[in-house]
């Protein structure tokens, strides 16, 4: 009882307790189920959760959607790949350095684009995504062009490298869990509060002596770095990158993830990633009509449940329950 | 503490405010009255930085604030309440008040994300500051409710707590008694006096003559964007030029 009340008083404690529980469960999965093909899928879920959580932070707190998360995933992947493959920096360090590049680019884009509101942000970030895709395809001296880059070193440092899926599993999930904790803390902190207020009325926030623009740019940078980390982890896990890595189609899949899991909840982003991974794996994998199905589903979900499928269904279940008792 | 000199605001060719000068002494309740379209809200928007003046100057404690961005003027010590209460509807009342004190407390993106102990202590201090002003505004007991659930009259008190938490030297209140009944208006008058009691200066727009006349230390009258008269409530009540302006507007209505 006393521990529970203690935890309840402090959002950071509550977040930490939840994420610790979650991570423990995740880390026990291979112990219980043994090593199998599913590990590979779970590693991709850990990776994809990062851009999804990043976008969820942005849309949940500032109410804006960006189509640049595929591009930042690509920048993170290519920057870390180039730094480690061409320059020989170890992958742990190159993953971190790549994030500085992502943050700088995001700051520049944010400073220009965040004066725009809602769907204007989407359109402006879409043009940025198109430019990034073009640069990756055309600057073949640096990026390998359409062929992409091969033989990217495995994740590791100081001569110790991950060699098997189970090792990646135990490296990547703690990273994803820590970044989830970071995002949850940020969301329940004064920063999250200020951003929610800005979403409702930027002029009022300004009148309180708070520089609203700084917060909007800040969350855009953090959100983009989440995607950048995902990209770097991806590059070192699969060992190659191509222009398809972090394409605009990928950015739209991330939006699809939020449409399934909810646009304003970080845990929902995780659920969304699981759903879309299962869809890709068992229903749509190689189908030509995958894009059509995703597109139609996206439109349908957003028409019926503007906050996302999962929150929409939860609301529906609740209202049914109350409907019956009333 | 506030000095407005030859202030002018033009929208295209139209002067919404023309050559208006006045000053407000520290710790005073000064009221701005005038018929509709007199330029009262424009005056507030200029002082708060929502609009930039076309000409003239505004000094707060001797420092020019005219044309500064709204956030800078807010940080310089000017807070406001709006004609239609503008609370953050999806946030709790406590969070609304905490946003008032937001700028006094530290915690950047990284510190907050990492959940550093220091940030959490700052958060406790911010909460204490907010609760002090919720207490002051008499809404401490409902602090966990969503601001959107409150009736208009109570949303006004959320705005007041939020404004006081900014540590403002000057509060601009735009028709705070709009939509209130007699008892509520009386209570609001007490609240405004309590604000003055903290040493905060109040500049207040209102249409309710009884309310203003019993409350204000000084009254400024605007008419068609022009300075018309200034003085104590009794001077204003007996001023022929003011009575004429008001009778004129009554005829129009």
Coordinates of C-alpha atoms in Angstrom, one line a residue:
Chain A
X1 CA 0.0 0.0 0.0
X2 CA 2.7 2.5 1.0
X3 CA 4.8 1.6 -2.0
X4 CA 1.8 2.0 -4.3
X5 CA 0.9 5.4 -2.9
X6 CA 4.6 6.4 -3.2
X7 CA 4.7 5.3 -6.9
X8 CA 1.4 7.1 -7.6
X9 CA 2.7 10.4 -6.4
X10 CA 5.5 10.5 -8.9
X11 CA 4.9 10.0 -12.6
X12 CA 8.6 9.1 -13.1
X13 CA 8.3 6.3 -10.6
X14 CA 5.1 5.0 -12.2
X15 CA 6.6 5.1 -15.7
X16 CA 9.8 3.4 -14.5
X17 CA 7.8 0.6 -12.7
X18 CA 5.7 0.0 -15.8
X19 CA 8.5 -0.1 -18.3
X20 CA 10.6 -2.3 -15.9
X21 CA 7.7 -4.8 -15.8
X22 CA 7.3 -4.7 -19.6
X23 CA 11.1 -5.2 -20.2
X24 CA 11.2 -8.1 -17.7
X25 CA 8.4 -9.8 -19.6
X26 CA 10.1 -9.2 -23.0
X27 CA 13.4 -10.4 -21.7
X28 CA 11.8 -13.6 -20.4
X29 CA 10.2 -14.4 -23.7
X30 CA 13.2 -16.3 -25.2
X31 CA 13.7 -18.1 -21.9
X32 CA 10.1 -19.4 -22.0
X33 CA 9.7 -20.0 -25.7
X34 CA 13.2 -20.8 -26.7
X35 CA 15.1 -19.5 -29.7
X36 CA 13.2 -19.5 -32.9
X37 CA 12.3 -17.6 -36.0
X38 CA 9.9 -15.3 -34.0
X39 CA 13.0 -13.7 -32.5
X40 CA 13.8 -12.0 -35.8
X41 CA 10.3 -10.6 -36.0
X42 CA 10.6 -9.4 -32.4
X43 CA 13.8 -7.5 -33.2
X44 CA 12.1 -5.8 -36.1
X45 CA 9.3 -4.8 -33.7
X46 CA 11.9 -3.3 -31.3
X47 CA 13.4 -1.3 -34.2
X48 CA 10.1 -0.2 -35.7
X49 CA 8.8 0.9 -32.3
X50 CA 11.3 3.7 -32.3
X51 CA 10.1 5.8 -35.2
X52 CA 6.5 4.9 -34.1
X53 CA 7.1 6.1 -30.6
X54 CA 8.8 9.2 -31.9
X55 CA 5.9 10.1 -34.2
X56 CA 3.5 9.3 -31.3
X57 CA 5.3 11.8 -29.1
X58 CA 4.9 14.5 -31.8
X59 CA 1.3 13.8 -32.6
X60 CA 0.3 13.1 -29.0
X61 CA 1.8 16.2 -27.6
X62 CA 1.7 18.7 -30.3
X63 CA -1.2 17.3 -32.3
X64 CA 0.8 17.4 -35.5
X65 CA 1.7 14.6 -37.9
X66 CA 5.0 14.6 -39.8
X67 CA 5.9 12.5 -42.9
X68 CA 9.6 13.0 -42.2
X69 CA 10.0 10.0 -39.9
X70 CA 10.9 7.7 -42.8
X71 CA 13.5 10.2 -43.9
X72 CA 15.1 10.5 -40.4
X73 CA 15.1 6.7 -40.1
X74 CA 17.0 6.7 -43.4
X75 CA 19.4 9.5 -42.3
X76 CA 20.1 7.6 -39.1
X77 CA 20.6 4.4 -41.0
X78 CA 22.9 5.8 -43.7
X79 CA 24.8 8.1 -41.4
X80 CA 25.7 5.3 -39.1
X81 CA 26.4 2.9 -42.0
X82 CA 28.7 5.4 -43.7
X83 CA 30.5 6.3 -40.4
X84 CA 31.1 2.7 -39.5
X85 CA 31.7 1.1 -43.0
X86 CA 33.7 3.9 -44.7
X87 CA 35.4 5.6 -41.8
X88 CA 35.7 2.6 -39.4
X89 CA 34.1 4.1 -36.4
X90 CA 32.6 1.4 -34.1
X91 CA 28.9 0.9 -34.5
X92 CA 27.9 2.0 -31.0
X93 CA 29.7 5.3 -31.5
X94 CA 28.5 5.7 -35.1
X95 CA 24.9 5.1 -33.9
X96 CA 25.3 8.0 -31.5
X97 CA 27.1 10.3 -33.9
X98 CA 24.4 9.7 -36.5
X99 CA 21.9 11.1 -34.0
X100 CA 23.8 14.4 -33.8
X101 CA 23.4 14.6 -37.6
X102 CA 19.7 13.7 -37.3
X103 CA 19.2 16.3 -34.6
X104 CA 20.9 19.1 -36.6
X105 CA 18.8 18.4 -39.7
X106 CA 15.7 18.2 -37.7
X107 CA 16.5 21.5 -36.0
X108 CA 17.0 23.1 -39.3
X109 CA 13.7 21.7 -40.8
X110 CA 11.9 22.4 -37.6
X111 CA 12.9 26.0 -37.5
X112 CA 11.5 26.6 -41.0
X113 CA 8.5 24.2 -41.0
X114 CA 7.1 24.5 -37.5
X115 CA 5.6 27.9 -38.2
X116 CA 3.1 26.0 -40.2
X117 CA 0.1 24.3 -38.7
X118 CA -1.3 20.7 -38.8
X119 CA -1.6 19.4 -42.3
X120 CA 0.8 22.1 -43.6
X121 CA 3.4 20.4 -41.5
X122 CA 2.6 17.1 -43.1
X123 CA 2.9 18.6 -46.6
X124 CA 6.2 20.4 -45.8
X125 CA 7.7 17.3 -44.2
X126 CA 6.6 15.3 -47.2
X127 CA 8.6 17.5 -49.5
X128 CA 11.6 17.1 -47.2
X129 CA 11.1 13.3 -47.4
X130 CA 11.1 13.4 -51.2
X131 CA 14.4 15.4 -51.2
X132 CA 16.1 12.9 -48.8
X133 CA 15.0 10.0 -51.0
X134 CA 16.4 11.8 -54.1
X135 CA 19.7 12.6 -52.4
X136 CA 20.1 9.0 -51.3
X137 CA 19.5 7.7 -54.8
X138 CA 21.6 10.3 -56.6
X139 CA 24.6 10.8 -54.3
X140 CA 25.9 7.3 -55.2
X141 CA 29.5 8.2 -54.2
X142 CA 28.4 8.4 -50.6
X143 CA 25.3 6.3 -50.4
X144 CA 25.9 3.6 -53.1
X145 CA 22.9 5.0 -55.0
X146 CA 20.2 2.5 -56.0
X147 CA 22.5 -0.4 -55.0
X148 CA 22.7 0.9 -51.4
X149 CA 25.4 -0.2 -49.0
X150 CA 26.4 -3.7 -48.1
X151 CA 28.5 -5.3 -45.4
X152 CA 27.7 -2.8 -42.7
X153 CA 29.4 -3.9 -39.5
X154 CA 27.3 -5.7 -36.8
X155 CA 26.3 -3.8 -33.7
X156 CA 29.1 -3.7 -31.1
X157 CA 32.2 -2.0 -29.8
X158 CA 35.7 -2.9 -28.6
X159 CA 35.9 -6.1 -30.6
X160 CA 32.7 -7.5 -29.1
X161 CA 30.0 -7.8 -31.7
X162 CA 26.5 -9.2 -31.8
X163 CA 26.5 -12.3 -34.0
X164 CA 23.1 -13.9 -33.4
X165 CA 19.5 -12.9 -33.2
X166 CA 19.3 -13.7 -29.5
X167 CA 22.1 -11.2 -28.9
X168 CA 20.4 -8.5 -30.9
X169 CA 17.3 -9.3 -29.0
X170 CA 19.0 -8.7 -25.7
X171 CA 20.7 -5.5 -26.9
X172 CA 17.9 -3.8 -28.8
X173 CA 14.9 -4.4 -26.5
X174 CA 16.5 -2.7 -23.5
X175 CA 17.3 0.3 -25.8
X176 CA 13.7 0.5 -27.0
X177 CA 12.5 0.1 -23.4
X178 CA 14.8 2.9 -22.2
X179 CA 13.6 5.2 -25.0
X180 CA 10.0 4.3 -24.2
X181 CA 10.7 5.4 -20.6
X182 CA 12.3 8.6 -21.8
X183 CA 9.2 9.3 -24.0
X184 CA 6.8 8.5 -21.2
X185 CA 8.7 10.8 -18.7
X186 CA 8.8 13.6 -21.2
X187 CA 5.1 13.3 -21.9
X188 CA 4.2 13.5 -18.2
X189 CA 6.7 16.3 -17.4
X190 CA 6.4 20.0 -17.6
X191 CA 7.5 19.8 -21.2
X192 CA 4.6 17.5 -22.1
X193 CA 2.2 19.9 -20.2
X194 CA 3.5 22.9 -22.1
X195 CA 3.1 21.2 -25.4
X196 CA -0.5 20.1 -24.7
X197 CA -1.2 23.7 -23.8
X198 CA 0.4 25.0 -27.0
X199 CA -1.8 22.6 -28.9
X200 CA -4.9 24.2 -27.4
X201 CA -3.8 27.8 -27.7
X202 CA -0.4 29.0 -28.6
X203 CA -1.2 32.7 -28.1
X204 CA -2.3 32.0 -24.5
X205 CA 0.9 30.1 -23.8
X206 CA 2.9 33.0 -25.2
X207 CA 1.0 35.3 -22.9
X208 CA 2.3 33.3 -19.9
X209 CA 5.9 34.2 -20.9
X210 CA 6.6 30.8 -22.4
X211 CA 8.4 30.6 -25.8
X212 CA 6.0 28.2 -27.6
X213 CA 8.1 28.0 -30.7
X214 CA 11.1 26.6 -28.8
X215 CA 9.0 23.7 -27.4
X216 CA 7.6 22.9 -30.8
X217 CA 11.0 22.7 -32.4
X218 CA 12.4 20.7 -29.4
X219 CA 9.8 18.0 -29.6
X220 CA 10.2 17.7 -33.3
X221 CA 14.0 17.2 -32.8
X222 CA 13.5 14.5 -30.1
X223 CA 10.8 12.8 -32.1
X224 CA 13.1 12.7 -35.2
X225 CA 16.0 11.3 -33.2
X226 CA 13.8 8.4 -32.1
X227 CA 13.4 7.6 -35.8
X228 CA 17.2 8.1 -36.4
X229 CA 18.1 5.6 -33.6
X230 CA 15.7 3.1 -35.2
X231 CA 17.4 3.6 -38.5
X232 CA 20.9 3.0 -37.1
X233 CA 19.8 -0.1 -35.2
X234 CA 18.2 -1.4 -38.4
X235 CA 21.3 -0.8 -40.5
X236 CA 23.6 -2.7 -38.1
X237 CA 21.1 -5.5 -37.6
X238 CA 20.4 -6.3 -41.3
X239 CA 23.8 -5.3 -42.5
X240 CA 22.7 -3.4 -45.6
X241 CA 20.7 -0.3 -46.5
X242 CA 19.0 0.7 -49.7
X243 CA 16.9 3.6 -50.8
X244 CA 13.8 1.6 -49.8
X245 CA 15.1 1.9 -46.2
X246 CA 13.0 4.8 -44.7
X247 CA 11.2 5.6 -48.0
X248 CA 8.0 7.6 -48.0
X249 CA 6.0 4.4 -48.1
X250 CA 7.8 3.5 -44.8
X251 CA 6.8 6.9 -43.3
X252 CA 3.2 6.2 -44.3
X253 CA 3.4 2.8 -42.6
X254 CA 4.5 4.5 -39.4
X255 CA 1.4 6.7 -39.6
X256 CA -0.6 3.5 -40.2
X257 CA 0.9 2.2 -37.0
X258 CA -0.4 5.1 -35.1
X259 CA -3.8 4.9 -36.8
X260 CA -4.0 1.4 -35.4
X261 CA -2.5 2.0 -32.0
X262 CA -3.8 5.5 -31.4
X263 CA -2.3 8.9 -32.2
X264 CA -1.8 10.0 -28.7
X265 CA -0.6 7.1 -26.7
X266 CA 3.0 5.7 -26.6
X267 CA 2.0 2.2 -25.5
X268 CA -0.5 2.2 -28.4
X269 CA 2.4 2.8 -30.8
X270 CA 3.9 -0.5 -29.6
X271 CA 0.7 -2.3 -30.1
X272 CA 0.4 -0.7 -33.5
X273 CA 3.8 -2.0 -34.5
X274 CA 2.9 -5.5 -33.4
X275 CA -0.3 -5.4 -35.4
X276 CA 1.3 -4.1 -38.6
X277 CA 4.2 -6.5 -38.3
X278 CA 1.7 -9.4 -38.0
X279 CA -0.3 -8.0 -41.0
X280 CA 2.9 -7.8 -43.1
X281 CA 4.1 -11.2 -42.1
X282 CA 0.9 -13.2 -42.4
X283 CA -1.5 -11.3 -44.6
X284 CA 0.2 -8.9 -46.9
X285 CA 3.8 -9.8 -47.1
X286 CA 4.5 -9.9 -50.8
X287 CA 1.1 -8.9 -52.2
X288 CA 1.1 -6.3 -55.0
X289 CA -2.1 -4.9 -53.6
X290 CA -0.5 -4.3 -50.1
X291 CA -0.3 -0.5 -50.7
X292 CA -3.9 -0.4 -51.7
X293 CA -5.1 -2.3 -48.6
X294 CA -3.0 -0.2 -46.3
X295 CA -4.2 3.0 -47.9
X296 CA -7.9 2.1 -47.8
X297 CA -7.6 0.8 -44.2
X298 CA -5.9 4.1 -43.2
X299 CA -8.7 6.2 -44.6
X300 CA -11.4 4.0 -43.1
X301 CA -9.8 4.0 -39.7
X302 CA -9.3 7.8 -39.7
X303 CA -12.9 8.4 -40.8
X304 CA -14.4 6.1 -38.2
X305 CA -11.9 6.6 -35.3
X306 CA -10.1 9.8 -35.7
X307 CA -8.0 9.1 -32.6
X308 CA -7.0 5.7 -33.9
X309 CA -8.4 2.2 -34.0
X310 CA -7.4 1.0 -30.5
X311 CA -8.6 4.1 -28.6
X312 CA -11.7 4.1 -30.7
X313 CA -12.5 0.4 -29.9
X314 CA -11.8 1.0 -26.2
X315 CA -14.2 4.0 -26.2
X316 CA -16.8 1.9 -28.1
X317 CA -16.5 -1.0 -25.6
X318 CA -16.9 1.4 -22.7
X319 CA -19.9 3.1 -24.1
X320 CA -21.5 -0.3 -24.8
X321 CA -20.9 -1.3 -21.2
X322 CA -22.4 1.8 -19.9
X323 CA -25.2 1.6 -22.4
X324 CA -26.2 -1.8 -21.1
X325 CA -26.1 -0.8 -17.4
X326 CA -28.0 2.4 -18.0
Chain B
X1 CA 4.3 51.5 -13.4
X2 CA 2.6 51.5 -16.8
X3 CA 2.9 54.5 -19.1
X4 CA 1.2 54.6 -22.4
X5 CA 2.3 57.5 -24.7
X6 CA 0.7 58.6 -27.9
X7 CA -0.3 55.1 -28.7
X8 CA -1.8 54.5 -32.1
X9 CA -3.0 51.4 -34.0
X10 CA -4.2 51.5 -37.6
X11 CA -5.8 48.6 -39.5
X12 CA -5.4 49.7 -43.1
X13 CA -6.7 53.2 -43.1
X14 CA -8.8 52.8 -40.0
X15 CA -7.4 54.1 -36.7
X16 CA -8.6 51.6 -34.0
X17 CA -6.7 53.6 -31.5
X18 CA -5.4 57.2 -32.0
X19 CA -3.0 59.2 -29.8
X20 CA -3.9 57.6 -26.5
X21 CA -1.8 58.5 -23.5
X22 CA -2.3 57.6 -19.8
X23 CA -0.5 56.0 -17.0
X24 CA -1.3 53.6 -14.2
X25 CA 0.2 53.9 -10.7
X26 CA 1.5 50.8 -9.0
X27 CA -1.0 48.9 -6.9
X28 CA -3.9 50.7 -8.5
X29 CA -7.1 49.3 -10.0
X30 CA -7.6 51.3 -13.1
X31 CA -10.6 50.7 -15.4
X32 CA -11.0 51.3 -19.1
X33 CA -14.5 52.0 -20.2
X34 CA -16.1 53.2 -23.4
X35 CA -18.8 52.2 -25.9
X36 CA -18.4 49.3 -28.2
X37 CA -15.6 49.9 -30.8
X38 CA -13.9 52.4 -28.5
X39 CA -10.6 50.4 -28.9
X40 CA -10.5 48.9 -25.4
X41 CA -9.6 45.4 -26.4
X42 CA -7.2 46.7 -29.0
X43 CA -5.4 48.7 -26.2
X44 CA -5.1 45.4 -24.3
X45 CA -3.7 43.5 -27.3
X46 CA -1.1 46.2 -27.8
X47 CA 0.0 46.2 -24.1
X48 CA 0.2 42.4 -24.1
X49 CA 2.0 42.2 -27.4
X50 CA -0.7 40.3 -29.4
X51 CA -0.6 43.4 -31.7
X52 CA 2.2 45.8 -32.4
X53 CA 1.5 49.5 -32.2
X54 CA 1.6 51.6 -35.4
X55 CA 3.1 54.5 -33.4
X56 CA 3.7 55.5 -29.8
X57 CA 5.3 53.7 -26.9
X58 CA 4.4 51.6 -23.8
X59 CA 6.7 51.6 -20.8
X60 CA 6.5 49.0 -18.0
X61 CA 8.4 50.2 -14.9
X62 CA 10.4 52.5 -17.2
X63 CA 11.3 49.9 -19.8
X64 CA 9.8 50.1 -23.3
X65 CA 7.8 47.0 -24.1
X66 CA 6.0 48.3 -27.2
X67 CA 6.2 45.8 -30.1
X68 CA 8.0 43.1 -28.2
X69 CA 6.7 39.5 -28.8
X70 CA 3.9 38.4 -26.5
X71 CA 6.1 35.9 -24.7
X72 CA 8.7 38.6 -23.8
X73 CA 6.0 40.8 -22.4
X74 CA 4.5 37.9 -20.5
X75 CA 8.0 37.3 -19.0
X76 CA 8.3 41.0 -18.2
X77 CA 5.4 40.8 -15.9
X78 CA 2.2 41.4 -17.8
X79 CA -0.6 38.7 -17.6
X80 CA -4.1 38.8 -18.8
X81 CA -7.5 37.2 -18.6
X82 CA -9.7 37.1 -21.8
X83 CA -13.2 38.3 -22.6
X84 CA -14.2 34.7 -23.3
X85 CA -12.3 32.7 -20.7
X86 CA -9.5 30.9 -22.4
X87 CA -8.4 28.0 -20.2
X88 CA -6.6 24.9 -21.4
X89 CA -9.7 22.8 -21.6
X90 CA -8.1 19.4 -21.8
X91 CA -5.8 20.0 -18.8
X92 CA -6.7 19.9 -15.1
X93 CA -7.3 23.1 -13.2
X94 CA -4.0 22.4 -11.3
X95 CA -2.1 22.0 -14.6
X96 CA -3.6 25.3 -15.9
X97 CA -2.3 27.1 -12.9
X98 CA 1.1 25.3 -13.1
X99 CA 1.5 26.7 -16.6
X100 CA 1.3 30.1 -15.1
X101 CA 4.4 29.4 -13.1
X102 CA 6.0 27.3 -15.8
X103 CA 8.7 29.8 -16.8
X104 CA 10.2 30.0 -13.2
X105 CA 11.1 26.3 -13.1
X106 CA 13.8 24.4 -14.8
X107 CA 13.8 21.2 -16.7
X108 CA 14.8 20.9 -20.4
X109 CA 13.8 18.1 -22.8
X110 CA 16.7 15.8 -21.7
X111 CA 16.4 16.4 -18.0
X112 CA 12.6 15.7 -18.1
X113 CA 13.0 12.6 -20.3
X114 CA 15.6 11.2 -18.0
X115 CA 13.4 12.0 -15.1
X116 CA 16.3 13.6 -13.2
X117 CA 15.7 14.1 -9.5
X118 CA 16.4 17.8 -9.8
X119 CA 13.6 18.2 -12.4
X120 CA 11.2 16.4 -10.1
X121 CA 12.0 18.7 -7.2
X122 CA 11.4 21.7 -9.5
X123 CA 8.1 20.1 -10.4
X124 CA 7.1 19.9 -6.7
X125 CA 8.0 23.6 -6.3
X126 CA 6.0 24.5 -9.3
X127 CA 3.0 22.6 -8.0
X128 CA 3.3 24.4 -4.6
X129 CA 3.3 27.7 -6.4
X130 CA 0.3 26.8 -8.4
X131 CA -1.6 25.5 -5.4
X132 CA -1.0 28.7 -3.5
X133 CA -2.8 30.7 -6.2
X134 CA -5.5 28.1 -6.6
X135 CA -6.1 28.6 -2.9
X136 CA -6.1 32.4 -3.5
X137 CA -8.7 32.0 -6.3
X138 CA -10.8 29.7 -4.1
X139 CA -10.6 26.7 -6.5
X140 CA -8.1 24.5 -4.6
X141 CA -10.8 21.9 -3.8
X142 CA -11.6 21.2 -7.4
X143 CA -8.0 21.3 -8.8
X144 CA -8.1 17.8 -10.3
X145 CA -11.1 18.5 -12.4
X146 CA -10.8 19.2 -16.1
X147 CA -11.0 22.9 -16.8
X148 CA -13.5 22.2 -19.5
X149 CA -16.0 20.9 -17.0
X150 CA -16.3 24.2 -15.2
X151 CA -19.0 26.8 -15.8
X152 CA -17.8 30.1 -17.4
X153 CA -17.8 31.9 -14.1
X154 CA -15.4 29.4 -12.5
X155 CA -13.2 29.3 -15.6
X156 CA -12.6 33.0 -14.9
X157 CA -11.0 32.0 -11.6
X158 CA -8.8 29.4 -13.3
X159 CA -7.6 32.3 -15.5
X160 CA -6.9 34.4 -12.5
X161 CA -5.0 31.7 -10.7
X162 CA -3.0 31.1 -13.8
X163 CA -2.3 34.8 -14.3
X164 CA -1.2 35.3 -10.7
X165 CA 1.1 32.3 -10.9
X166 CA 3.1 34.1 -13.6
X167 CA 4.2 36.5 -10.9
X168 CA 2.7 39.3 -13.0
X169 CA 3.2 42.9 -11.9
X170 CA 0.2 44.0 -14.0
X171 CA -2.9 42.0 -14.9
X172 CA -5.1 43.0 -17.8
X173 CA -8.7 41.8 -17.3
X174 CA -10.9 42.1 -20.3
X175 CA -14.6 42.2 -19.2
X176 CA -14.2 39.7 -16.4
X177 CA -17.8 40.2 -15.2
X178 CA -19.3 39.4 -18.6
X179 CA -22.0 36.8 -18.2
X180 CA -22.0 36.8 -14.4
X181 CA -25.1 37.4 -12.2
X182 CA -25.2 40.0 -9.4
X183 CA -23.8 37.8 -6.7
X184 CA -21.0 36.4 -8.9
X185 CA -20.1 40.0 -10.0
X186 CA -19.9 41.0 -6.3
X187 CA -17.6 38.0 -5.6
X188 CA -15.5 38.9 -8.6
X189 CA -15.1 42.5 -7.2
X190 CA -13.8 41.0 -4.0
X191 CA -11.3 38.9 -6.0
X192 CA -10.0 41.9 -7.9
X193 CA -9.5 43.8 -4.6
X194 CA -7.7 40.8 -3.3
X195 CA -5.4 40.9 -6.4
X196 CA -4.7 44.5 -5.6
X197 CA -4.0 43.4 -2.0
X198 CA -1.1 41.4 -3.2
X199 CA 0.5 44.5 -4.7
X200 CA -0.4 43.6 -8.3
X201 CA -1.7 46.4 -10.5
X202 CA -4.9 45.8 -12.3
X203 CA -6.1 47.3 -15.6
X204 CA -9.7 46.2 -16.2
X205 CA -12.2 46.7 -19.0
X206 CA -15.9 46.4 -18.1
X207 CA -19.3 47.6 -19.1
X208 CA -21.0 47.2 -15.7
X209 CA -21.0 50.7 -14.4
X210 CA -21.9 49.8 -10.8
X211 CA -19.2 47.2 -10.8
X212 CA -16.5 49.6 -12.1
X213 CA -17.5 52.6 -10.1
X214 CA -17.3 50.8 -6.8
X215 CA -14.1 49.0 -7.7
X216 CA -11.8 51.3 -9.6
X217 CA -9.3 53.8 -8.2
X218 CA -9.3 55.6 -11.5
X219 CA -11.2 55.4 -14.7
X220 CA -10.1 56.0 -18.3
X221 CA -12.7 56.6 -20.9
X222 CA -12.1 55.8 -24.6
X223 CA -14.4 56.8 -27.4
X224 CA -13.9 55.9 -31.1
X225 CA -10.3 55.1 -30.4
X226 CA -9.6 58.4 -28.7
X227 CA -8.8 59.4 -25.1
X228 CA -12.1 61.0 -23.9
X229 CA -11.7 61.5 -20.1
X230 CA -9.8 60.2 -17.1
X231 CA -10.4 60.6 -13.4
X232 CA -11.8 59.1 -10.2
X233 CA -15.1 57.2 -10.6
X234 CA -17.1 60.1 -9.2
X235 CA -15.5 62.6 -11.5
X236 CA -16.3 60.4 -14.5
X237 CA -19.8 59.8 -13.4
X238 CA -20.5 63.5 -13.3
X239 CA -18.5 64.3 -16.5
X240 CA -20.9 65.8 -19.1
X241 CA -18.6 64.7 -22.0
X242 CA -18.7 61.1 -20.8
X243 CA -22.5 61.1 -20.2
X244 CA -23.0 62.5 -23.7
X245 CA -20.8 59.8 -25.3
X246 CA -22.7 57.1 -23.5
X247 CA -26.1 58.5 -24.3
X248 CA -25.1 58.8 -27.9
X249 CA -24.1 55.1 -28.0
X250 CA -27.4 54.2 -26.3
X251 CA -29.3 56.0 -29.0
X252 CA -27.5 53.9 -31.6
X253 CA -28.2 50.6 -29.8

